[in-house]
CSV table of C-alpha atoms and ligand atoms in Angstrom, one decimal:
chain,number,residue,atom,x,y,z
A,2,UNK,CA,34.9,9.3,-7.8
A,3,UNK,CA,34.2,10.8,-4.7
A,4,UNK,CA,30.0,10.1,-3.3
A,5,UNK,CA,29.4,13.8,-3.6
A,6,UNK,CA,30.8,13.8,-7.2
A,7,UNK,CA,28.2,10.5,-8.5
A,8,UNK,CA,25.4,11.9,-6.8
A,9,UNK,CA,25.6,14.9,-8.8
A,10,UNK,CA,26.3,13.3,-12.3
A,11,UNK,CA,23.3,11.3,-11.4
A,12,UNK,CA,21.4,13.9,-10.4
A,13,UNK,CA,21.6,15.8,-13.6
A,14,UNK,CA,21.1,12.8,-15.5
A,15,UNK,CA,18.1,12.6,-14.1
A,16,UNK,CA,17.6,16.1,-15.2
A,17,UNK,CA,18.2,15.2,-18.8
A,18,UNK,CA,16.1,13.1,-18.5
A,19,UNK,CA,13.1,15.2,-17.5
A,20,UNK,CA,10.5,15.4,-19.9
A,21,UNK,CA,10.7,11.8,-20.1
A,22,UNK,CA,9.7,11.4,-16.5
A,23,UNK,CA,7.2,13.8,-16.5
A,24,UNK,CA,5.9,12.1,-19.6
A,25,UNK,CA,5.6,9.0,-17.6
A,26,UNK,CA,3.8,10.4,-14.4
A,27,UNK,CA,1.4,12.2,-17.2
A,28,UNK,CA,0.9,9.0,-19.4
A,29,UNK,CA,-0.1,6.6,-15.9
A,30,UNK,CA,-2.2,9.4,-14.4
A,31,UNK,CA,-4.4,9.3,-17.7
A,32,UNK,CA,-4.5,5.7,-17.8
A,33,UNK,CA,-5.4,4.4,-14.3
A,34,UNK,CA,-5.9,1.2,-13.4
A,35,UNK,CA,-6.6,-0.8,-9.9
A,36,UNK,CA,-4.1,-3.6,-8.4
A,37,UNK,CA,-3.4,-7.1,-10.1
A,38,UNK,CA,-5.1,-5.1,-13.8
A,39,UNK,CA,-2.2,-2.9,-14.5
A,40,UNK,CA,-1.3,-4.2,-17.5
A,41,UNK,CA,-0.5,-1.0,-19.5
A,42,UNK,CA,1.3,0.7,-16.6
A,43,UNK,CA,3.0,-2.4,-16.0
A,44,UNK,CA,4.2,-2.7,-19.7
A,45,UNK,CA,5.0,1.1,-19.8
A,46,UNK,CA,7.7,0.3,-17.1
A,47,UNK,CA,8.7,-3.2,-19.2
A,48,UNK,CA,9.6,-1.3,-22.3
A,49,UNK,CA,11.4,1.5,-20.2
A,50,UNK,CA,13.4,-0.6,-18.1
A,51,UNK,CA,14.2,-2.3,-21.3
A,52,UNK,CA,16.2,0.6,-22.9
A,53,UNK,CA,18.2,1.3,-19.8
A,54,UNK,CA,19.3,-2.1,-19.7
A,55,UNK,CA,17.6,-3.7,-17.1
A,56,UNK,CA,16.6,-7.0,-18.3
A,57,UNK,CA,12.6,-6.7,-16.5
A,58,UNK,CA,11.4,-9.7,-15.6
A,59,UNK,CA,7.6,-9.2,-16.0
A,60,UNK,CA,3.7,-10.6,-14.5
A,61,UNK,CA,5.2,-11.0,-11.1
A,62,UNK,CA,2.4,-11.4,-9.1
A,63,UNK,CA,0.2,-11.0,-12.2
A,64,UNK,CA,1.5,-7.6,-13.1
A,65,UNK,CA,4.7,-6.8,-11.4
A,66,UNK,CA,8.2,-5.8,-12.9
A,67,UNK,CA,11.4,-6.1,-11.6
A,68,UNK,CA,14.8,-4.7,-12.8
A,69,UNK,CA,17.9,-5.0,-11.5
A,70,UNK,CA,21.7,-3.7,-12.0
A,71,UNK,CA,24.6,-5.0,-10.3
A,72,UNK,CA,27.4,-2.9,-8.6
A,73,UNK,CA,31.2,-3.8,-9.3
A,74,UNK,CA,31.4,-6.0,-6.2
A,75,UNK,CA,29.2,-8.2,-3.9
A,76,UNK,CA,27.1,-6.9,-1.6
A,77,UNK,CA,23.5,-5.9,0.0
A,78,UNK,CA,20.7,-5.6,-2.7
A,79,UNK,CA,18.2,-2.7,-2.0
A,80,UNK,CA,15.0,-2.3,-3.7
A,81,UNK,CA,13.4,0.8,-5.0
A,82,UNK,CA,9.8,0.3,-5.1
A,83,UNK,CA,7.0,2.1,-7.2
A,84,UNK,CA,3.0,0.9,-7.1
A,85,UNK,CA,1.4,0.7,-9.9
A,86,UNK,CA,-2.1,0.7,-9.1
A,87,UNK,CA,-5.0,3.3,-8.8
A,88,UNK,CA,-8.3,2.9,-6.5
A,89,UNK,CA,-11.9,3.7,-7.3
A,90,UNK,CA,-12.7,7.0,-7.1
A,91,UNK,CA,-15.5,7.8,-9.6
A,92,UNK,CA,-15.7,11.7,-9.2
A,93,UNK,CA,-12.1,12.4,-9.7
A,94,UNK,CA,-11.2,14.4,-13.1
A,95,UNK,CA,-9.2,11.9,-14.4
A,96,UNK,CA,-11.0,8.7,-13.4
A,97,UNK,CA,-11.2,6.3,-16.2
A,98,UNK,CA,-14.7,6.8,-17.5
A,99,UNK,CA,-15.6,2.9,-18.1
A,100,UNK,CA,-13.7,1.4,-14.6
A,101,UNK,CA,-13.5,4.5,-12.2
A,102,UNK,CA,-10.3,3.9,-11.8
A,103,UNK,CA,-8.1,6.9,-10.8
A,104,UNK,CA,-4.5,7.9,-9.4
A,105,UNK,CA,-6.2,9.8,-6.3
A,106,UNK,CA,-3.5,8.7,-4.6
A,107,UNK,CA,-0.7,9.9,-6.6
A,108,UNK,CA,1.1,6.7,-7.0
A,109,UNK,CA,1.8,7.5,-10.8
A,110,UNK,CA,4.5,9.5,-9.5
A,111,UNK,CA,6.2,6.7,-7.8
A,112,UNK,CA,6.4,4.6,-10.6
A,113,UNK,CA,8.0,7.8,-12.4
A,114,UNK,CA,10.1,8.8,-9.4
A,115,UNK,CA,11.3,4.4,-9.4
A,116,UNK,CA,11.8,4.9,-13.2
A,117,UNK,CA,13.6,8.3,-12.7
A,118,UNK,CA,16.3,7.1,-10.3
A,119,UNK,CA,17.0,4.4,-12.8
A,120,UNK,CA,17.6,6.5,-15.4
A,121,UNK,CA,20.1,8.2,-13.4
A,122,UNK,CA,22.0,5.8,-12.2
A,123,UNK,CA,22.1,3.6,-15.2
A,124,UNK,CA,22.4,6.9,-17.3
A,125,UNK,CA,25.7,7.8,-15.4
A,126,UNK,CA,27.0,4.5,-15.3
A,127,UNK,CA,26.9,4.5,-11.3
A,128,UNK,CA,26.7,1.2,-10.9
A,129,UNK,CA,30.7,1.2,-11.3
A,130,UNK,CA,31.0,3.0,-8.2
A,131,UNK,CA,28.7,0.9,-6.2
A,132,UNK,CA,28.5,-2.5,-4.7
A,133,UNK,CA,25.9,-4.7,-4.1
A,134,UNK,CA,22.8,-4.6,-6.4
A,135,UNK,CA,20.3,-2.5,-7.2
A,136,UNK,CA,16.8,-3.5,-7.9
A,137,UNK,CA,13.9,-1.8,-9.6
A,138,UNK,CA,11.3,-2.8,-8.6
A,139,UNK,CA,7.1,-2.0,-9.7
A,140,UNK,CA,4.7,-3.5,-7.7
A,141,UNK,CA,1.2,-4.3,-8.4
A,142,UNK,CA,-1.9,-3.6,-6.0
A,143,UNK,CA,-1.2,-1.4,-2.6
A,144,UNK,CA,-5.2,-0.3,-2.4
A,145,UNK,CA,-7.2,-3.0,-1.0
A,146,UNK,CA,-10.0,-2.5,-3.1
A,147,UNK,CA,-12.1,-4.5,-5.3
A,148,UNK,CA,-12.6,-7.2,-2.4
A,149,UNK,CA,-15.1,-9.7,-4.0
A,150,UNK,CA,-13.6,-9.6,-7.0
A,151,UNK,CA,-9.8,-11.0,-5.5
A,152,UNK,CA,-11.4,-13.0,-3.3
A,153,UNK,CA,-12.3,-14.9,-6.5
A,154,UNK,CA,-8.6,-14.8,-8.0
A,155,UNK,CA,-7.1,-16.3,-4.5
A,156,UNK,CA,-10.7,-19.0,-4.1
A,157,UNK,CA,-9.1,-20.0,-8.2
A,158,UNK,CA,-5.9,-20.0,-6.6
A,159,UNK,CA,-4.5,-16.9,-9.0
A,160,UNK,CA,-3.8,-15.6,-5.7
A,161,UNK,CA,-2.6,-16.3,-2.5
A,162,UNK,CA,-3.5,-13.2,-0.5
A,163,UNK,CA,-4.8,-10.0,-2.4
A,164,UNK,CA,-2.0,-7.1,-1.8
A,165,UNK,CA,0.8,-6.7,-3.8
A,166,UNK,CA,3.5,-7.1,-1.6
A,167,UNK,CA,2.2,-9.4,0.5
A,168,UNK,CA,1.9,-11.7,-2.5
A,169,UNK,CA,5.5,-10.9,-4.2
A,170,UNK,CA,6.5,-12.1,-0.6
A,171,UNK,CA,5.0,-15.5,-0.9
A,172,UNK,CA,6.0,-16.1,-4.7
A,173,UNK,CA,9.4,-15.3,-3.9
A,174,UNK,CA,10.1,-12.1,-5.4
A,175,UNK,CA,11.1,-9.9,-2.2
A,176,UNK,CA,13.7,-13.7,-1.4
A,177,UNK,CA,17.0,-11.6,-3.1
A,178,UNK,CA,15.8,-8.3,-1.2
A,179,UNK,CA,17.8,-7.0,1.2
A,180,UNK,CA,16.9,-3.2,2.0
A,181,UNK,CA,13.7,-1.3,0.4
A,182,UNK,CA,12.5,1.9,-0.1
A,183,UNK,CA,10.1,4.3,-2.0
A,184,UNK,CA,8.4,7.5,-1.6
A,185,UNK,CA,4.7,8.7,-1.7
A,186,UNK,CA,3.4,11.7,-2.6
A,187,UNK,CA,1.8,14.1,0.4
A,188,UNK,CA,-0.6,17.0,0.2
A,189,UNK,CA,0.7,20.4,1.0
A,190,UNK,CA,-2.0,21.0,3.6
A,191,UNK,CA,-0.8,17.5,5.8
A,192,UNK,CA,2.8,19.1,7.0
A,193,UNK,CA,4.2,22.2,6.5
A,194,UNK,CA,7.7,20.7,5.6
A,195,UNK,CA,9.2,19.5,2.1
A,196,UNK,CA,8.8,15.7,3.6
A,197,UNK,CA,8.6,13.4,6.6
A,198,UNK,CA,8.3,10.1,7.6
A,199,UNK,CA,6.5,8.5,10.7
A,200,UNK,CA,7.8,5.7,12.5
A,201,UNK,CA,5.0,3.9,12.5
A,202,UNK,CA,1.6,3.3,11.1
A,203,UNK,CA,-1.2,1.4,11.2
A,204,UNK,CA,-2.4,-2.1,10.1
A,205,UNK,CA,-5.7,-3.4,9.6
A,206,UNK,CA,-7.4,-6.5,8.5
A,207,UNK,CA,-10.7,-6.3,6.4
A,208,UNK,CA,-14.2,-7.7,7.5
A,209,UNK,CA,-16.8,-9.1,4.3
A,210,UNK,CA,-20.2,-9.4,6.3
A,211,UNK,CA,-23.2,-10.9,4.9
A,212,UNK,CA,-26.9,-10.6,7.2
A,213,UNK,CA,-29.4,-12.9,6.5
A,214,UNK,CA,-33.2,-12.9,6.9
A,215,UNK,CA,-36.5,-13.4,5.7
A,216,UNK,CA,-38.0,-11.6,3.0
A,217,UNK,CA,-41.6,-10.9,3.4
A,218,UNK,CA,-44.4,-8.4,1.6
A,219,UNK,CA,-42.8,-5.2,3.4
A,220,UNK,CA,-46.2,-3.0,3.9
A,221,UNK,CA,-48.9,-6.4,4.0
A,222,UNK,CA,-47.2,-9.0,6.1
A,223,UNK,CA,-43.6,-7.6,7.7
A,224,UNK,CA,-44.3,-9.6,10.6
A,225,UNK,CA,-43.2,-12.9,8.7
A,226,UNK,CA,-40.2,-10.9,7.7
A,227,UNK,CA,-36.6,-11.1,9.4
A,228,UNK,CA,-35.2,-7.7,8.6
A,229,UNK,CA,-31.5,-7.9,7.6
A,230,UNK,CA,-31.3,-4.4,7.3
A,231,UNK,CA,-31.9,-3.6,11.1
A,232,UNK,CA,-29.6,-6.6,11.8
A,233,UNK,CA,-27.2,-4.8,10.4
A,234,UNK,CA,-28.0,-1.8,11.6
A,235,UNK,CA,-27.7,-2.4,15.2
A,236,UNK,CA,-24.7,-4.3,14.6
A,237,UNK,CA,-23.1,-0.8,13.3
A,238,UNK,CA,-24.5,1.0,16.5
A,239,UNK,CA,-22.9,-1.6,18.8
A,240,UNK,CA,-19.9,-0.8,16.6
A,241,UNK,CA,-19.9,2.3,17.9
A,242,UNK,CA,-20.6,1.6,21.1
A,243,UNK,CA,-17.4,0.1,21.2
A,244,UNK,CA,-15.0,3.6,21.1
A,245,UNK,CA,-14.7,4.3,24.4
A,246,UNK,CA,-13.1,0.8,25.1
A,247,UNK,CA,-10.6,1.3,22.5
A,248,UNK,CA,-7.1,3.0,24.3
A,249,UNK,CA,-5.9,6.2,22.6
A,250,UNK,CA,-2.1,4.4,22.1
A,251,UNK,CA,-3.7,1.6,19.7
A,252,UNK,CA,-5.1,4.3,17.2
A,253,UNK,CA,-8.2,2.0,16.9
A,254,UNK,CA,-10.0,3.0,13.3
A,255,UNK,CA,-13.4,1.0,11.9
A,256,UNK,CA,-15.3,2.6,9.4
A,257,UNK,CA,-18.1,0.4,7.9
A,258,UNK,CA,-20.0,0.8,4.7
A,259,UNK,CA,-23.3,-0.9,3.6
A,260,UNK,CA,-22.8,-2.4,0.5
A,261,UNK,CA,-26.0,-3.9,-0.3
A,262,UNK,CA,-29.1,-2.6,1.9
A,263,UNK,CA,-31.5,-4.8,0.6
A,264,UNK,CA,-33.7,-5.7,-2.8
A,265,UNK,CA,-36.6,-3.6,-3.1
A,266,UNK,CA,-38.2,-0.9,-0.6
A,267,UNK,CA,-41.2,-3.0,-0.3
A,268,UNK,CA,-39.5,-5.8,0.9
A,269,UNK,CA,-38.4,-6.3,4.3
A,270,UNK,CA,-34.1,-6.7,3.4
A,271,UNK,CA,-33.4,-10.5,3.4
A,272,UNK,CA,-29.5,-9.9,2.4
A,273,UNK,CA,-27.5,-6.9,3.6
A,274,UNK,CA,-23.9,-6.4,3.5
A,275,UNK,CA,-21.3,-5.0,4.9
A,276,UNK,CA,-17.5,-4.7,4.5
A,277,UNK,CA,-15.2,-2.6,6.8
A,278,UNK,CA,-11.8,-2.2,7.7
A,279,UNK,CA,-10.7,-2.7,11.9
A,280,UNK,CA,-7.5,-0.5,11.8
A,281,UNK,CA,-4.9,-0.3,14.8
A,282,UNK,CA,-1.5,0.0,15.6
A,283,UNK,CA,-0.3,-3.3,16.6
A,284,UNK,CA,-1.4,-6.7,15.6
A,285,UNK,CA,-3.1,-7.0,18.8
A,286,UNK,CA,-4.7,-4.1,19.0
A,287,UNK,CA,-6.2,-5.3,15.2
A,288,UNK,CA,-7.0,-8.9,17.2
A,289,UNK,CA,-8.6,-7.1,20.1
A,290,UNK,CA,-11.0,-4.7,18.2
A,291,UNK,CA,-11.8,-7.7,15.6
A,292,UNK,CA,-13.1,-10.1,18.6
A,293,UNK,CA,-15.5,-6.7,19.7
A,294,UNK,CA,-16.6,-6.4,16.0
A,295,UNK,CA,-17.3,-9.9,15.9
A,296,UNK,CA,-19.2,-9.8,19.2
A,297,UNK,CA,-21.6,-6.4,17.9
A,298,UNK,CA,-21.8,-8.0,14.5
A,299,UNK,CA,-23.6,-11.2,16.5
A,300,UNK,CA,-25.4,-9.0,18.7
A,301,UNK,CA,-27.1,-7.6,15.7
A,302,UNK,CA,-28.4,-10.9,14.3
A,303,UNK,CA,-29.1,-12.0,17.3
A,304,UNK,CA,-31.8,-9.2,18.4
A,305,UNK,CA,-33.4,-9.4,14.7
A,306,UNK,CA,-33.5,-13.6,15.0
A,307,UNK,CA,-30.9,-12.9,11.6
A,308,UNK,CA,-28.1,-14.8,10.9
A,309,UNK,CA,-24.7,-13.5,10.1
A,310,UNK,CA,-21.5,-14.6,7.9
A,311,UNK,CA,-18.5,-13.3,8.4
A,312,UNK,CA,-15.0,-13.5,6.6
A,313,UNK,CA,-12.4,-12.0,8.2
A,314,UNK,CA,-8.7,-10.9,5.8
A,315,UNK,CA,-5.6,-10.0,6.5
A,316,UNK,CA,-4.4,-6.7,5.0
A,317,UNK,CA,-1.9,-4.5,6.6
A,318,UNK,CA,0.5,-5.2,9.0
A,319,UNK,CA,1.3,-1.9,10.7
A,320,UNK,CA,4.4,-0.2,9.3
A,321,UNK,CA,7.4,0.5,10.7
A,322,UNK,CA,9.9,2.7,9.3
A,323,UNK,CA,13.6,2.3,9.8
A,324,UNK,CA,15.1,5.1,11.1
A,325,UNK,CA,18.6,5.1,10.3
A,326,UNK,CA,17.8,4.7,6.6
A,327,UNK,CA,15.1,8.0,7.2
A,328,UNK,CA,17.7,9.6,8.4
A,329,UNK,CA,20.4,9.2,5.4
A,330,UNK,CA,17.2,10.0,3.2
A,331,UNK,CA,16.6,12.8,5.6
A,332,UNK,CA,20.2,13.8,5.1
A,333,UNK,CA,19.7,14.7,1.6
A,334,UNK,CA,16.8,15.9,1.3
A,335,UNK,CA,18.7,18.7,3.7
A,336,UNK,CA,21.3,19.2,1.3
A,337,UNK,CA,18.1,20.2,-1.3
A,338,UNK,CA,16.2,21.9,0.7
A,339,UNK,CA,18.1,23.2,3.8
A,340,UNK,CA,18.0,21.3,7.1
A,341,UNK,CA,14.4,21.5,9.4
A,342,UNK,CA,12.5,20.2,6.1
A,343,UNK,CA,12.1,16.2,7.3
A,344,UNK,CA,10.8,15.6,10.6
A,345,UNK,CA,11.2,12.0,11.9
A,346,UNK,CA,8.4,10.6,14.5
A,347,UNK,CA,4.2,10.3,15.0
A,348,UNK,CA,2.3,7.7,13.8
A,349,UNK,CA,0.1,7.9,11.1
A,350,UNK,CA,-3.7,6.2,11.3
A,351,UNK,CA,-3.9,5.0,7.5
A,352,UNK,CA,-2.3,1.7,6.1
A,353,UNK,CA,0.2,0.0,3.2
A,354,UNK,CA,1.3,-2.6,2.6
A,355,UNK,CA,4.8,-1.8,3.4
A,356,UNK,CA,3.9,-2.5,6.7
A,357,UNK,CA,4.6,-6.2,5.3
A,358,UNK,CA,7.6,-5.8,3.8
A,359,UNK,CA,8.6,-4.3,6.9
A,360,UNK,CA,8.3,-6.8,9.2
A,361,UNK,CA,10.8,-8.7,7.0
A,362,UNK,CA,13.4,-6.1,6.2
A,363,UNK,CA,14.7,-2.7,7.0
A,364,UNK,CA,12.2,0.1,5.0
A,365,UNK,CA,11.4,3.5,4.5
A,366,UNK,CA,8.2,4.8,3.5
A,367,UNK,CA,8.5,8.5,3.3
A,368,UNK,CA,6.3,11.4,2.3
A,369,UNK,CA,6.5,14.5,0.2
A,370,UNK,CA,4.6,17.1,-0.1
A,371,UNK,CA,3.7,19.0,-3.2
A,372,UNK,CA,0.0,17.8,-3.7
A,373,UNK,CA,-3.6,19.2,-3.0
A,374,UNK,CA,-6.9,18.1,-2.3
A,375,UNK,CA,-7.0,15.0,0.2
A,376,UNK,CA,-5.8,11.6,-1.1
A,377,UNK,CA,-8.0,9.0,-1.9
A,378,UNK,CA,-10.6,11.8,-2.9
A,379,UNK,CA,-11.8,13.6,-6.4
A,380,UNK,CA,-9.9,16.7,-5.5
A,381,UNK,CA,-6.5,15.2,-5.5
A,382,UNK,CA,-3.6,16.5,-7.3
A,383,UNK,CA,0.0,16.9,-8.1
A,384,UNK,CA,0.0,21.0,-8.0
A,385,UNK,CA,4.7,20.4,-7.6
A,386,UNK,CA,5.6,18.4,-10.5
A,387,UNK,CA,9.2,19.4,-10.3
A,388,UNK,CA,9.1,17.9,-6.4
A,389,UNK,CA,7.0,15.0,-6.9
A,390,UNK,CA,8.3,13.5,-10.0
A,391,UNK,CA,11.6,14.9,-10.4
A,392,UNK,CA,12.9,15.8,-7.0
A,393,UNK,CA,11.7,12.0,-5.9
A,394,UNK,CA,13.7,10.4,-8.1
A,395,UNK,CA,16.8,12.4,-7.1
A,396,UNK,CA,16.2,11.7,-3.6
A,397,UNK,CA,15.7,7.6,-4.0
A,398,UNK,CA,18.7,7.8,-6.5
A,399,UNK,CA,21.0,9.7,-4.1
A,400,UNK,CA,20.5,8.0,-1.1
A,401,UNK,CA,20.9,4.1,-2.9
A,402,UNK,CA,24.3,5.8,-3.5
A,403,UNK,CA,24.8,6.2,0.0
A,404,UNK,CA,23.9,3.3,1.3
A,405,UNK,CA,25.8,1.6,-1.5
A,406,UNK,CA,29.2,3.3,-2.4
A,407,UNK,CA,32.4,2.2,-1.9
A,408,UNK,CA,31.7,-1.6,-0.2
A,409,UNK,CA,28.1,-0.4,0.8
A,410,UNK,CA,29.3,-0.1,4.1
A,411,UNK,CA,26.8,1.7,5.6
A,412,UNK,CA,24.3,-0.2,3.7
A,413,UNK,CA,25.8,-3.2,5.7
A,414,UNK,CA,25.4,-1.7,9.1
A,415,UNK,CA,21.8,-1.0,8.9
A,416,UNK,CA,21.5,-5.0,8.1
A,417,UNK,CA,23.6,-5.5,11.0
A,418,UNK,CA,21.2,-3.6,13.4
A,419,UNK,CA,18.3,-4.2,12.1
A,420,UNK,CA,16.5,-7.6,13.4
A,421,UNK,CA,13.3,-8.7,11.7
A,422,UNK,CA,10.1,-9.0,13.3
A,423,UNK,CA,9.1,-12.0,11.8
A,424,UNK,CA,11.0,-14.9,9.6
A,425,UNK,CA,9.0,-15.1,5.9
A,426,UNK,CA,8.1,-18.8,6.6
A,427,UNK,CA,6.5,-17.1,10.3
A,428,UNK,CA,5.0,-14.4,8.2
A,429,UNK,CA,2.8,-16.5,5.8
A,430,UNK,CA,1.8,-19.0,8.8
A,431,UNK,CA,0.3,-15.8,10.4
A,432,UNK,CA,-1.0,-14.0,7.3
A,433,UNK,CA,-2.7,-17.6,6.3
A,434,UNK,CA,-4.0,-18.0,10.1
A,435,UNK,CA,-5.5,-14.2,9.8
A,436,UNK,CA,-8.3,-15.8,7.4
A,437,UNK,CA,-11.5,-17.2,8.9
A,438,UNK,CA,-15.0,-17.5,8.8
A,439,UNK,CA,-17.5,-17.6,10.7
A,440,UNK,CA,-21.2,-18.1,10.6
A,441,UNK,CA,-23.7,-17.5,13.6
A,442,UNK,CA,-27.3,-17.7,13.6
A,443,UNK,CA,-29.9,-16.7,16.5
A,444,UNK,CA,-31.9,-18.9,18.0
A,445,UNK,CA,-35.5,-18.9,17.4
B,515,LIG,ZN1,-1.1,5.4,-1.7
């Protein structure tokens, strides 16, 4: 059977297949949950892989699930990825009243879009035409949420670091991986194309700061206070400070939050806290900005007489797309939607997880458009079902097939070119280096 040929019987497989996939993305987006606690996502895509065949293996890194089919000969293994997790957003119309939880960030459709291409190329019995290996693959926790709380999980050691990937890398799970790709959804408003993909975005590592004073009778006796709260304060204005120093090329983000300002308004603040992310586009940029937060962060306790704690975490290492699989995505997304609809290039200023992944192994991390409202905010949503859901999987489905039929040839020549940026036993020494804390208290 000729490529052309498979790609269409799986393509209308999937088509058959249609209200189930819908029903999927419909089922997930009303029953969010956030990374490492999707339990009913993740057994939604258990007892579907099931039927087609797949043989899940299940609680990878507490709530992943990974499929697999084989081709008719050896070769590569690529992975189609979906995340299964939701992030906090309280406001959004279909955040889960008791958690918060919500899918503001649309990745219900990946998980149906993963799910999708499955039943496709199982459906059609593809795999005969294919070599190499296929592998499913739902992963738990992209959002780097819920800090305290995983902290706890990797203190009890039910975690080694606290994304998804990063921790299916270190358990073993990515070890029979070859190639990966998946898809995220994209608000209309971002590009005016059908897709595109970046070559690059950014990483970031996460900051959990803790300013410690003196409590004191706020109106009566503040003098025999130490206020954390101004501590704090001026640490975030030194923050600022810092912009100018940072070079337009390393995309430099840091955007703190207070999450605790103190205990009672008429009490000079004895605890504050803080917690921010230092985004940039290379690992040293991250460093680089990190030593300057450090530095305002100790400037602030210093003027106040404070003390300050800080834990510094890794979280994403900057992403870097491969091209030459974009562009045999690209190629049929073309044949969809006409050519001009998936620009290659720019660098994008958020984060995921990817990033990770991709310093091990060729990966794609493209975009589609079809949503509205902003990501990561209440007015999010899939307005293109048909695109984001259905079209997605086509896309994923078709291009496996073209990386993998005949004797996966060009499947092999990617591997060929493509040379790592790290080794995975030089990836966890860094990622485990990343962590540290430090405590630093003013003199008198
Ligand atoms: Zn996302």
């Amino acid at each position: 059977m000729t490529k052309d040929e498979l790609k269409r019987r799986v393509c209308e497989t999937i088509d058959r297949h249609r209200d189930e996939i819908l029903r999927i993305g419909e089922t997930i987006l009303h029953q969010p949950e956030t990374g490492f606690k999707e339990t009913r996502t993740a057994r939604l895509v258990a007892e579907t892989m099931e039927r087609l065949g797949l043989r899940p293996q299940t609680g990878l890194a507490i709530t992943g699930v990974k499929g697999r089919l084989a081709g008719k000969a050896p070769g590569p293994t690529l992975a189609i990825l979906g995340e299964l997790d939701g992030l906090t957003v309280s406001g959004h119309p279909h955040a889960d009243p008791a958690t918060g939880a919500a899918h503001a960030c649309g990745h219900n459709a990946q998980v149906a879009a993963m799910l999708g291409a499955a039943m496709g190329i199982a459906g059609a019995g593809a795999m005969e035409e294919l070599a190499g290996a296929l592998v499913f693959f739902a992963v738990p926790a992209e959002e780097l949420i819920e800090i305290e709380e995983r902290l706890e999980l990797v203190r009890q050691k039910k975690l080694g670091f606290m994304l998804g990937k990063q921790e299916l890398i270190r358990l073993g799970h990515f070890d029979d991986v070859e190639l990966a790709m998946m898809f995220h959804a994209a608000s209309s408003a971002e590009f005016p194309t059908v897709g595109r993909m970046v070559d690059s975005s950014n990483g970031a590592v996460v900051k959990r700061i803790r300013f410690l004073g003196r409590a004191a009778h706020a109106g009566g006796r503040p003098h025999m206070g130490v206020n954390a709260l101004s501590a704090a304060l001026l640490a975030i204005g030194a923050i600022h400070a810092q912009r100018e120093s940072f070079r337009e090329a390393d995309t430099v983000r840091i955007h703190p939050i207070i999450t605790k300002g103190g205990d009672a308004v008429s009490v000079v603040p004895a605890e504050v806290k803080i917690e921010t992310f230092v985004r940039g586009a290379t690992l040293e940029a991250i460093l680089a900005a990190n030593r300057k937060v450090d530095r305002c962060l100790r400037a602030g306790a210093m003027a106040m007489g404070a003390e300050v704690e800080i834990e510094t975490i890794p979280a994403y290492l900057p992403q870097h797309n491969d091209r030459e699989l974009g562009e045999v995505y690209g190629a049929n997304l073309a044949a969809l939607f006409g050519a001009g609809q998936f620009p290659i290039g720019g660098h994008k200023t958020g984060s995921t997880d990817m990033g990770d992944l991709g310093h091990l192994m060729p990966v794609i991390h493209p975009y589609l458009s079809g949503g509205e409202g902003s990501t990561h905010a209440d007015d999010w949503k899939i307005v293109d079902r048909e695109r984001i859901f259905i079209t997605s999987a086509k896309l994923l489905a078709m291009t496996a097939i073209d990386l993998l039929h005949g004797d996966a040839a060009p499947a092999r020549q990617v591997l060929a070119r493509h040379k790592p940026a790290l080794s995975k036993a030089a990836y966890l020494e860094m990622q485990a280096q990343l962590f540290a804390t430090e405590r630093y208290r003013a003199e008198g």
